[in-house]
mmCIF file of C-alpha atoms in Angstrom:
data_model
loop_
_atom_site.group_PDB
_atom_site.id
_atom_site.type_symbol
_atom_site.label_atom_id
_atom_site.label_comp_id
_atom_site.label_asym_id
_atom_site.label_seq_id
_atom_site.Cartn_x
_atom_site.Cartn_y
_atom_site.Cartn_z
ATOM 1 C CA UNK A 1246 96.808 35.913 86.747
ATOM 2 C CA UNK A 1247 100.290 35.695 85.258
ATOM 3 C CA UNK A 1248 103.237 36.237 87.586
ATOM 4 C CA UNK A 1249 105.725 38.484 85.762
ATOM 5 C CA UNK A 1250 108.398 38.640 88.448
ATOM 6 C CA UNK A 1251 108.938 38.038 92.159
ATOM 7 C CA UNK A 1252 111.723 39.418 94.358
ATOM 8 C CA UNK A 1253 112.386 38.915 98.054
ATOM 9 C CA UNK A 1254 112.387 42.142 100.067
ATOM 10 C CA UNK A 1255 112.440 42.564 103.856
ATOM 11 C CA UNK A 1256 111.545 38.865 104.222
ATOM 12 C CA UNK A 1257 108.435 39.447 102.108
ATOM 13 C CA UNK A 1258 107.825 39.303 98.369
ATOM 14 C CA UNK A 1259 107.679 42.168 95.873
ATOM 15 C CA UNK A 1260 105.738 40.803 92.915
ATOM 16 C CA UNK A 1261 104.288 41.966 89.608
ATOM 17 C CA UNK A 1262 101.297 40.382 87.888
ATOM 18 C CA UNK A 1263 99.414 40.677 84.606
ATOM 19 C CA UNK A 1264 95.736 39.859 84.175
ATOM 20 C CA UNK A 1265 92.983 40.360 81.632
ATOM 21 C CA UNK A 1266 90.622 43.097 82.807
ATOM 22 C CA UNK A 1267 86.954 42.580 81.995
ATOM 23 C CA UNK A 1268 86.179 46.230 82.778
ATOM 24 C CA UNK A 1269 89.022 47.832 80.850
ATOM 25 C CA UNK A 1270 88.986 45.341 77.962
ATOM 26 C CA UNK A 1271 92.739 44.957 77.933
ATOM 27 C CA UNK A 1272 95.574 43.323 79.879
ATOM 28 C CA UNK A 1273 96.524 45.166 83.085
ATOM 29 C CA UNK A 1274 99.622 45.006 85.239
ATOM 30 C CA UNK A 1275 99.845 45.624 88.976
ATOM 31 C CA UNK A 1276 102.483 45.241 91.684
ATOM 32 C CA UNK A 1277 101.967 43.810 95.152
ATOM 33 C CA UNK A 1278 104.144 43.597 98.252
ATOM 34 C CA UNK A 1279 103.341 40.629 100.506
ATOM 35 C CA UNK A 1280 104.704 40.574 104.069
ATOM 36 C CA UNK A 1281 106.133 37.317 105.340
ATOM 37 C CA UNK A 1282 103.698 34.993 107.107
ATOM 38 C CA UNK A 1283 105.188 34.863 110.609
ATOM 39 C CA UNK A 1284 102.601 32.657 112.267
ATOM 40 C CA UNK A 1285 103.796 29.255 111.130
ATOM 41 C CA UNK A 1286 101.109 26.919 109.908
ATOM 42 C CA UNK A 1287 98.356 29.457 110.552
ATOM 43 C CA UNK A 1288 97.613 31.540 107.461
ATOM 44 C CA UNK A 1289 97.727 35.153 108.565
ATOM 45 C CA UNK A 1290 95.410 37.614 106.847
ATOM 46 C CA UNK A 1291 96.527 41.179 106.202
ATOM 47 C CA UNK A 1292 94.883 44.527 105.527
ATOM 48 C CA UNK A 1293 95.501 46.022 102.079
ATOM 49 C CA UNK A 1294 96.721 49.505 101.273
ATOM 50 C CA UNK A 1295 96.181 50.599 97.645
ATOM 51 C CA UNK A 1296 98.554 53.160 96.120
ATOM 52 C CA UNK A 1297 97.423 55.209 93.098
ATOM 53 C CA UNK A 1298 100.227 56.783 91.081
ATOM 54 C CA UNK A 1299 100.401 60.048 89.178
ATOM 55 C CA UNK A 1300 100.617 61.169 85.571
ATOM 56 C CA UNK A 1301 103.000 59.188 83.316
ATOM 57 C CA UNK A 1302 103.685 56.600 86.051
ATOM 58 C CA UNK A 1303 103.250 52.835 85.977
ATOM 59 C CA UNK A 1304 102.964 50.386 88.865
ATOM 60 C CA UNK A 1305 106.767 50.363 89.173
ATOM 61 C CA UNK A 1306 107.435 53.975 90.215
ATOM 62 C CA UNK A 1307 106.123 53.599 93.746
ATOM 63 C CA UNK A 1308 107.510 50.095 94.226
ATOM 64 C CA UNK A 1309 111.034 51.174 93.271
ATOM 65 C CA UNK A 1310 111.226 54.725 94.640
ATOM 66 C CA UNK A 1311 109.010 55.189 97.705
ATOM 67 C CA UNK A 1312 110.817 52.835 100.093
ATOM 68 C CA UNK A 1313 107.573 51.542 101.597
ATOM 69 C CA UNK A 1314 108.323 47.817 101.826
ATOM 70 C CA UNK A 1315 110.395 47.822 105.016
ATOM 71 C CA UNK A 1316 107.701 49.347 107.195
ATOM 72 C CA UNK A 1317 104.885 47.514 105.413
ATOM 73 C CA UNK A 1318 106.674 44.270 106.294
ATOM 74 C CA UNK A 1319 107.105 45.374 109.901
ATOM 75 C CA UNK A 1320 103.480 46.463 110.282
ATOM 76 C CA UNK A 1321 101.977 43.572 108.331
ATOM 77 C CA UNK A 1322 100.241 45.431 105.498
ATOM 78 C CA UNK A 1323 99.885 44.317 101.863
ATOM 79 C CA UNK A 1324 100.678 47.067 99.343
ATOM 80 C CA UNK A 1325 98.894 46.977 95.979
ATOM 81 C CA UNK A 1326 99.968 49.301 93.156
ATOM 82 C CA UNK A 1327 97.933 49.305 89.921
ATOM 83 C CA UNK A 1328 98.915 50.961 86.665
ATOM 84 C CA UNK A 1329 97.583 54.456 85.970
ATOM 85 C CA UNK A 1330 95.497 53.600 82.899
ATOM 86 C CA UNK A 1331 94.602 50.910 80.398
ATOM 87 C CA UNK A 1332 97.350 50.332 77.836
ATOM 88 C CA UNK A 1333 97.950 48.606 74.530
ATOM 89 C CA UNK A 1334 97.833 49.081 70.769
ATOM 90 C CA UNK A 1335 94.044 49.034 70.681
ATOM 91 C CA UNK A 1336 93.608 51.494 73.560
ATOM 92 C CA UNK A 1337 92.873 55.139 72.747
ATOM 93 C CA UNK A 1338 95.754 57.511 73.440
ATOM 94 C CA UNK A 1339 96.854 61.109 73.035
ATOM 95 C CA UNK A 1340 100.208 62.622 72.173
ATOM 96 C CA UNK A 1341 100.195 64.739 75.340
ATOM 97 C CA UNK A 1342 101.417 63.333 78.667
ATOM 98 C CA UNK A 1343 98.302 64.435 80.572
ATOM 99 C CA UNK A 1344 95.654 62.561 78.574
ATOM 100 C CA UNK A 1345 95.279 58.962 77.452
ATOM 101 C CA UNK A 1346 97.638 56.148 78.378
ATOM 102 C CA UNK A 1347 99.360 56.923 81.674
ATOM 103 C CA UNK A 1348 96.697 59.508 82.500
ATOM 104 C CA UNK A 1349 93.471 57.668 83.314
ATOM 105 C CA UNK A 1350 92.509 60.114 86.115
ATOM 106 C CA UNK A 1351 90.627 57.301 87.916
ATOM 107 C CA UNK A 1352 87.297 58.135 86.264
ATOM 108 C CA UNK A 1353 84.754 56.145 84.249
ATOM 109 C CA UNK A 1354 84.880 57.694 80.780
ATOM 110 C CA UNK A 1355 81.575 58.267 79.003
ATOM 111 C CA UNK A 1356 82.906 59.811 75.783
ATOM 112 C CA UNK A 1357 84.447 58.376 72.620
ATOM 113 C CA UNK A 1358 87.107 57.218 71.987
ATOM 114 C CA UNK A 1359 87.738 56.659 75.713
ATOM 115 C CA UNK A 1360 84.661 54.874 77.009
ATOM 116 C CA UNK A 1361 85.583 51.362 75.798
ATOM 117 C CA UNK A 1362 88.686 51.144 77.992
ATOM 118 C CA UNK A 1363 88.933 54.040 80.418
ATOM 119 C CA UNK A 1364 86.953 52.870 83.466
ATOM 120 C CA UNK A 1365 89.688 53.207 86.044
ATOM 121 C CA UNK A 1366 87.268 54.211 88.818
ATOM 122 C CA UNK A 1367 85.380 50.920 88.624
ATOM 123 C CA UNK A 1368 88.618 49.004 88.155
ATOM 124 C CA UNK A 1369 90.093 50.372 91.389
ATOM 125 C CA UNK A 1370 86.887 50.154 93.424
ATOM 126 C CA UNK A 1371 85.595 46.777 92.245
ATOM 127 C CA UNK A 1372 87.599 44.598 89.863
ATOM 128 C CA UNK A 1373 91.097 44.895 91.314
ATOM 129 C CA UNK A 1374 90.040 44.380 94.971
ATOM 130 C CA UNK A 1375 88.034 41.309 93.959
ATOM 131 C CA UNK A 1376 91.132 39.894 92.302
ATOM 132 C CA UNK A 1377 93.387 40.743 95.255
ATOM 133 C CA UNK A 1378 91.000 39.289 97.806
ATOM 134 C CA UNK A 1379 90.575 36.111 95.784
ATOM 135 C CA UNK A 1380 94.286 35.367 95.406
ATOM 136 C CA UNK A 1381 96.023 36.856 98.461
ATOM 137 C CA UNK A 1382 95.619 36.456 102.255
ATOM 138 C CA UNK A 1383 93.602 39.582 102.977
ATOM 139 C CA UNK A 1384 91.171 40.550 105.693
ATOM 140 C CA UNK A 1385 88.294 42.992 105.312
ATOM 141 C CA UNK A 1386 90.285 46.179 105.956
ATOM 142 C CA UNK A 1387 91.396 48.500 103.155
ATOM 143 C CA UNK A 1388 93.097 51.858 102.903
ATOM 144 C CA UNK A 1389 93.879 53.959 99.851
ATOM 145 C CA UNK A 1390 96.504 56.618 99.139
ATOM 146 C CA UNK A 1391 98.251 58.183 96.187
ATOM 147 C CA UNK A 1392 100.255 60.994 94.636
ATOM 148 C CA UNK A 1393 99.214 63.896 92.388
ATOM 149 C CA UNK A 1394 96.669 62.451 89.918
ATOM 150 C CA UNK A 1395 96.676 59.373 92.157
ATOM 151 C CA UNK A 1396 96.124 61.542 95.222
ATOM 152 C CA UNK A 1397 93.062 62.918 93.459
ATOM 153 C CA UNK A 1398 91.940 59.350 92.774
ATOM 154 C CA UNK A 1399 92.486 58.232 96.363
ATOM 155 C CA UNK A 1400 90.544 61.162 97.824
ATOM 156 C CA UNK A 1401 87.649 60.770 95.406
ATOM 157 C CA UNK A 1402 87.408 56.987 95.691
ATOM 158 C CA UNK A 1403 87.705 57.062 99.469
ATOM 159 C CA UNK A 1404 85.060 59.742 99.973
ATOM 160 C CA UNK A 1405 82.651 58.144 97.511
ATOM 161 C CA UNK A 1406 83.048 54.719 99.134
ATOM 162 C CA UNK A 1407 83.483 55.296 102.882
ATOM 163 C CA UNK A 1408 82.102 51.846 103.652
ATOM 164 C CA UNK A 1409 84.957 50.185 101.737
ATOM 165 C CA UNK A 1410 87.949 51.955 103.276
ATOM 166 C CA UNK A 1411 89.235 52.618 106.778
ATOM 167 C CA UNK A 1412 91.577 55.488 105.846
ATOM 168 C CA UNK A 1413 92.682 57.787 103.018
ATOM 169 C CA UNK A 1414 95.819 59.834 102.426
ATOM 170 C CA UNK A 1415 97.497 61.722 99.604
ATOM 171 C CA UNK A 1416 100.758 63.350 98.627
ATOM 172 C CA UNK A 1417 100.398 66.538 96.562
ATOM 173 C CA UNK A 1418 96.913 65.642 95.254
ATOM 174 C CA UNK A 1419 95.005 67.413 92.493
ATOM 175 C CA UNK A 1420 92.381 68.676 94.930
ATOM 176 C CA UNK A 1421 90.042 70.696 92.716
ATOM 177 C CA UNK A 1422 90.247 69.254 89.162
ATOM 178 C CA UNK A 1423 87.129 71.041 87.918
ATOM 179 C CA UNK A 1424 89.096 74.274 88.356
ATOM 180 C CA UNK A 1425 92.618 73.463 87.157
ATOM 181 C CA UNK A 1426 94.132 72.903 83.683
ATOM 182 C CA UNK A 1427 94.956 69.208 84.169
ATOM 183 C CA UNK A 1428 91.487 68.434 85.439
ATOM 184 C CA UNK A 1429 89.579 70.557 82.950
ATOM 185 C CA UNK A 1430 91.383 68.862 80.059
ATOM 186 C CA UNK A 1431 90.998 65.298 81.326
ATOM 187 C CA UNK A 1432 87.459 65.547 82.681
ATOM 188 C CA UNK A 1433 86.288 67.361 79.564
ATOM 189 C CA UNK A 1434 87.735 64.643 77.333
ATOM 190 C CA UNK A 1435 86.603 61.646 79.375
ATOM 191 C CA UNK A 1436 83.228 62.934 80.622
ATOM 192 C CA UNK A 1437 82.139 65.502 78.048
ATOM 193 C CA UNK A 1438 81.054 69.120 78.224
ATOM 194 C CA UNK A 1439 78.577 68.773 81.112
ATOM 195 C CA UNK A 1440 80.721 70.201 83.904
ATOM 196 C CA UNK A 1441 78.180 69.126 86.508
ATOM 197 C CA UNK A 1442 79.168 65.499 85.902
ATOM 198 C CA UNK A 1443 82.776 66.409 86.705
ATOM 199 C CA UNK A 1444 81.839 67.172 90.315
ATOM 200 C CA UNK A 1445 81.606 63.447 91.100
ATOM 201 C CA UNK A 1446 85.386 63.328 90.626
ATOM 202 C CA UNK A 1447 86.355 66.485 92.515
ATOM 203 C CA UNK A 1448 87.589 66.058 96.098
ATOM 204 C CA UNK A 1449 86.863 69.668 97.016
ATOM 205 C CA UNK A 1450 83.225 69.306 95.955
ATOM 206 C CA UNK A 1451 82.868 65.883 97.591
ATOM 207 C CA UNK A 1452 84.359 66.915 100.934
ATOM 208 C CA UNK A 1453 81.767 69.665 101.148
ATOM 209 C CA UNK A 1454 78.933 67.200 100.555
ATOM 210 C CA UNK A 1455 80.166 64.253 102.611
ATOM 211 C CA UNK A 1456 77.838 62.714 105.169
ATOM 212 C CA UNK A 1457 80.214 59.977 106.358
ATOM 213 C CA UNK A 1458 83.725 60.990 107.363
ATOM 214 C CA UNK A 1459 86.892 58.972 106.881
ATOM 215 C CA UNK A 1460 90.250 59.921 108.424
ATOM 216 C CA UNK A 1461 92.158 61.824 105.716
ATOM 217 C CA UNK A 1462 95.796 62.950 105.722
ATOM 218 C CA UNK A 1463 97.184 65.193 102.965
ATOM 219 C CA UNK A 1464 100.876 66.117 102.690
ATOM 220 C CA UNK A 1465 101.954 69.009 100.479
ATOM 221 C CA UNK A 1466 105.390 70.481 99.787
ATOM 222 C CA UNK A 1467 105.561 74.265 99.625
ATOM 223 C CA UNK A 1468 108.126 74.200 96.779
ATOM 224 C CA UNK A 1469 105.907 72.061 94.547
ATOM 225 C CA UNK A 1470 105.983 73.554 91.059
ATOM 226 C CA UNK A 1471 102.326 72.626 90.513
ATOM 227 C CA UNK A 1472 101.016 73.894 93.842
ATOM 228 C CA UNK A 1473 99.036 77.003 92.946
ATOM 229 C CA UNK A 1474 97.911 76.297 89.398
ATOM 230 C CA UNK A 1475 97.159 72.562 89.419
ATOM 231 C CA UNK A 1476 96.901 71.152 92.958
ATOM 232 C CA UNK A 1477 95.019 73.808 94.995
ATOM 233 C CA UNK A 1478 95.051 72.225 98.473
ATOM 234 C CA UNK A 1479 93.780 75.506 99.922
ATOM 235 C CA UNK A 1480 90.453 74.926 98.158
ATOM 236 C CA UNK A 1481 90.169 71.495 99.778
ATOM 237 C CA UNK A 1482 90.999 72.921 103.188
ATOM 238 C CA UNK A 1483 88.426 75.708 102.887
ATOM 239 C CA UNK A 1484 85.716 73.221 101.853
ATOM 240 C CA UNK A 1485 86.643 70.872 104.705
ATOM 241 C CA UNK A 1486 86.499 73.655 107.284
ATOM 242 C CA UNK A 1487 83.140 74.854 105.965
ATOM 243 C CA UNK A 1488 81.621 71.366 106.135
ATOM 244 C CA UNK A 1489 83.285 70.260 109.369
ATOM 245 C CA UNK A 1490 85.187 67.420 107.703
ATOM 246 C CA UNK A 1491 88.188 66.408 109.882
ATOM 247 C CA UNK A 1492 90.901 66.829 107.237
ATOM 248 C CA UNK A 1493 94.549 66.816 108.340
ATOM 249 C CA UNK A 1494 96.528 68.913 105.844
ATOM 250 C CA UNK A 1495 100.283 69.190 106.414
ATOM 251 C CA UNK A 1496 102.580 71.652 104.627
ATOM 252 C CA UNK A 1497 106.248 70.696 104.389
ATOM 253 C CA UNK A 1498 108.789 73.458 103.875
ATOM 254 C CA UNK A 1499 111.218 73.064 100.971
ATOM 255 C CA UNK A 1500 109.737 69.912 99.406
ATOM 256 C CA UNK A 1501 108.701 69.604 95.756
ATOM 257 C CA UNK A 1502 106.475 67.240 93.737
ATOM 258 C CA UNK A 1503 108.982 64.408 93.344
ATOM 259 C CA UNK A 1504 109.361 60.935 94.830
ATOM 260 C CA UNK A 1505 112.015 62.385 97.144
ATOM 261 C CA UNK A 1506 109.101 64.062 98.921
ATOM 262 C CA UNK A 1507 107.126 60.815 99.004
ATOM 263 C CA UNK A 1508 110.084 58.816 100.316
ATOM 264 C CA UNK A 1509 110.676 61.425 103.017
ATOM 265 C CA UNK A 1510 107.196 61.053 104.493
ATOM 266 C CA UNK A 1511 106.070 57.578 103.444
ATOM 267 C CA UNK A 1512 106.604 56.261 106.973
ATOM 268 C CA UNK A 1513 104.231 58.865 108.403
ATOM 269 C CA UNK A 1514 101.557 57.854 105.903
ATOM 270 C CA UNK A 1515 101.992 54.130 106.508
ATOM 271 C CA UNK A 1516 101.732 54.625 110.263
ATOM 272 C CA UNK A 1517 98.678 56.831 109.771
ATOM 273 C CA UNK A 1518 96.938 54.051 107.857
ATOM 274 C CA UNK A 1519 98.153 51.398 110.300
ATOM 275 C CA UNK A 1520 96.290 53.160 113.119
ATOM 276 C CA UNK A 1521 93.043 52.251 111.335
ATOM 277 C CA UNK A 1522 93.920 49.152 109.331
ATOM 278 C CA UNK A 1523 95.392 47.312 112.309
ATOM 279 C CA UNK A 1524 92.828 48.490 114.831
ATOM 280 C CA UNK A 1525 91.191 45.673 116.776
ATOM 281 C CA UNK A 1526 87.457 46.226 117.113
ATOM 282 C CA UNK A 1527 86.086 45.914 120.618
#
């Protein structure tokens, strides 16, 4: 790994790294916040909370705008923030903001020209955690959360891998991508015309089929400009109620889709995850 920059924050370190991804066939950048080791000569190991960002974002949006470092330092949680897609001159792209670079949708693409690089699902589930756990003082506890497209990714990855995560949360997630314009466009391009294959990346479908249940918190602003057409949290709630999945869905009056919303409720989400990541097993 190549260290790009390192900045002290709340007695910890906010860092950015570049590495060569074997799965995505290109260099990838991620950010990490490391709390200060407060136990002297003993190397303390921390749980890891992965943040997945939304359309057009990089690893820097959350690190600079969410204001998560103070409480992460206090609680003792490592924050890891990957980029939203593979990038580079040789990586397929599209002129629209909602497809291609910056819009990986956390799926494993099966169609050309995307399949060579766009395997963000495997990257988040397997390659990146292996790298993090090799180079940083982690324990065996992981949580995952995200915003918008990243909220979709967090819900899908968490529900498909309940043995890997202790908790899942999302801000304004794309809950039912097989039935919204963003999702139909991206899933059709990356996965092809067989809509049945899209269901593996739809949180509303997965929550109705889930056998194992993880604690899930979803926060949604009622003034979000994408609420009805793109996000559809009501569909997720209906599916959860029908299947008996213990989903906690909170509606917040007056809030939109921006990072002001995320910053307003980031502490609630961090404390939600801390209840599970810092739990001491009997």
